[in-house]
Tab-separated table of C-alpha atoms in Angstrom:
chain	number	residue	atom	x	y	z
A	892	UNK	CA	0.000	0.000	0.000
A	893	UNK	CA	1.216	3.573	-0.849
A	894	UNK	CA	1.610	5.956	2.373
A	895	UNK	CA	-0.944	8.540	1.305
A	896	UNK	CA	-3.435	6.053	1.331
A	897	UNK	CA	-2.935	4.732	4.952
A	898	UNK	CA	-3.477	8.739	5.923
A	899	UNK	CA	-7.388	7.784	4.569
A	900	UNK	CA	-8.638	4.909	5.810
A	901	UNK	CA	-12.068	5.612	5.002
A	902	UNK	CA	-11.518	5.110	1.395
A	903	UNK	CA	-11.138	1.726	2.099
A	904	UNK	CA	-15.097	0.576	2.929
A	905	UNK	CA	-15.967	2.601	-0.037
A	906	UNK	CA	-13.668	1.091	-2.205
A	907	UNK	CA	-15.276	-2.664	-0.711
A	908	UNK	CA	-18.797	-1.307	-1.364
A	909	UNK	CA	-17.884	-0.163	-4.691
A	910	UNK	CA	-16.219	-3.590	-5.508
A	911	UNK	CA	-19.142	-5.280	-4.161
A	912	UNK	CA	-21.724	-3.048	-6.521
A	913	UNK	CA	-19.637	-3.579	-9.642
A	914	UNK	CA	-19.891	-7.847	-8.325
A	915	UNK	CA	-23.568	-7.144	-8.350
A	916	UNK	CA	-23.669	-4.988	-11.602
A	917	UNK	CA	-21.634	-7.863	-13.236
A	918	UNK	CA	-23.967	-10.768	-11.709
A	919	UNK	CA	-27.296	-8.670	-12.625
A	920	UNK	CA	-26.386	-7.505	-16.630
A	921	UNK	CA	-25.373	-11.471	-16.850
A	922	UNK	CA	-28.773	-12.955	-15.711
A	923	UNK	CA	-30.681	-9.759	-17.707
A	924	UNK	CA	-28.836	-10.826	-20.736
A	925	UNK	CA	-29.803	-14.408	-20.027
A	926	UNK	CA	-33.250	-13.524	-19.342
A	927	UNK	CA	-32.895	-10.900	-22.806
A	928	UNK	CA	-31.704	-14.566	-24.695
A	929	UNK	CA	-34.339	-16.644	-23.490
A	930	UNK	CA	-32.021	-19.513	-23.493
A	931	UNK	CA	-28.486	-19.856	-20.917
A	932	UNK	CA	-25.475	-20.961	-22.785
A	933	UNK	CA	-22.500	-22.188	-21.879
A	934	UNK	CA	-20.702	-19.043	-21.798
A	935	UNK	CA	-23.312	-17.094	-19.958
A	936	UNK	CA	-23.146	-19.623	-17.116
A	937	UNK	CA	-19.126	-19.620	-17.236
A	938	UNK	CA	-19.968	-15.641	-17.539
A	939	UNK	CA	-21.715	-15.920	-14.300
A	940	UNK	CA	-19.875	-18.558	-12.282
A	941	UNK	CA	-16.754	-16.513	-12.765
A	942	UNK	CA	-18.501	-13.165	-11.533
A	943	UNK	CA	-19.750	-15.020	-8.294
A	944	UNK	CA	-16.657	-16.531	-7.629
A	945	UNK	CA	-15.094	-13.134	-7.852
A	946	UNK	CA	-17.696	-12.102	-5.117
């Protein structure tokens, strides 16, 4: 970690909520576009096992 970012530690739950919002933004446009398909392929469910995994 650099030393000017220890000096603001409240960055740091922001920067976990905003990780865990882009998680959900990734997880949510991957079941729309499933839903927009009408069918799940094999990519969409790699597409999505990868994005909760990263959660």
């Amino acid at each position: 970690m650099t030393t000017h970012r220890r000096t603001v530690p409240f960055l740091f739950p922001v920067h976990q909520a905003s990780a865990f919002m882009y998680c959900l933004g990734i997880v949510s446009l991957a079941f729309s576009y499933q839903l927009w398909q009408g069918f799940p392929t094999q990519d969409e469910y790699r597409i999505i096992s990868r994005a909760h995994q990263a959660c």
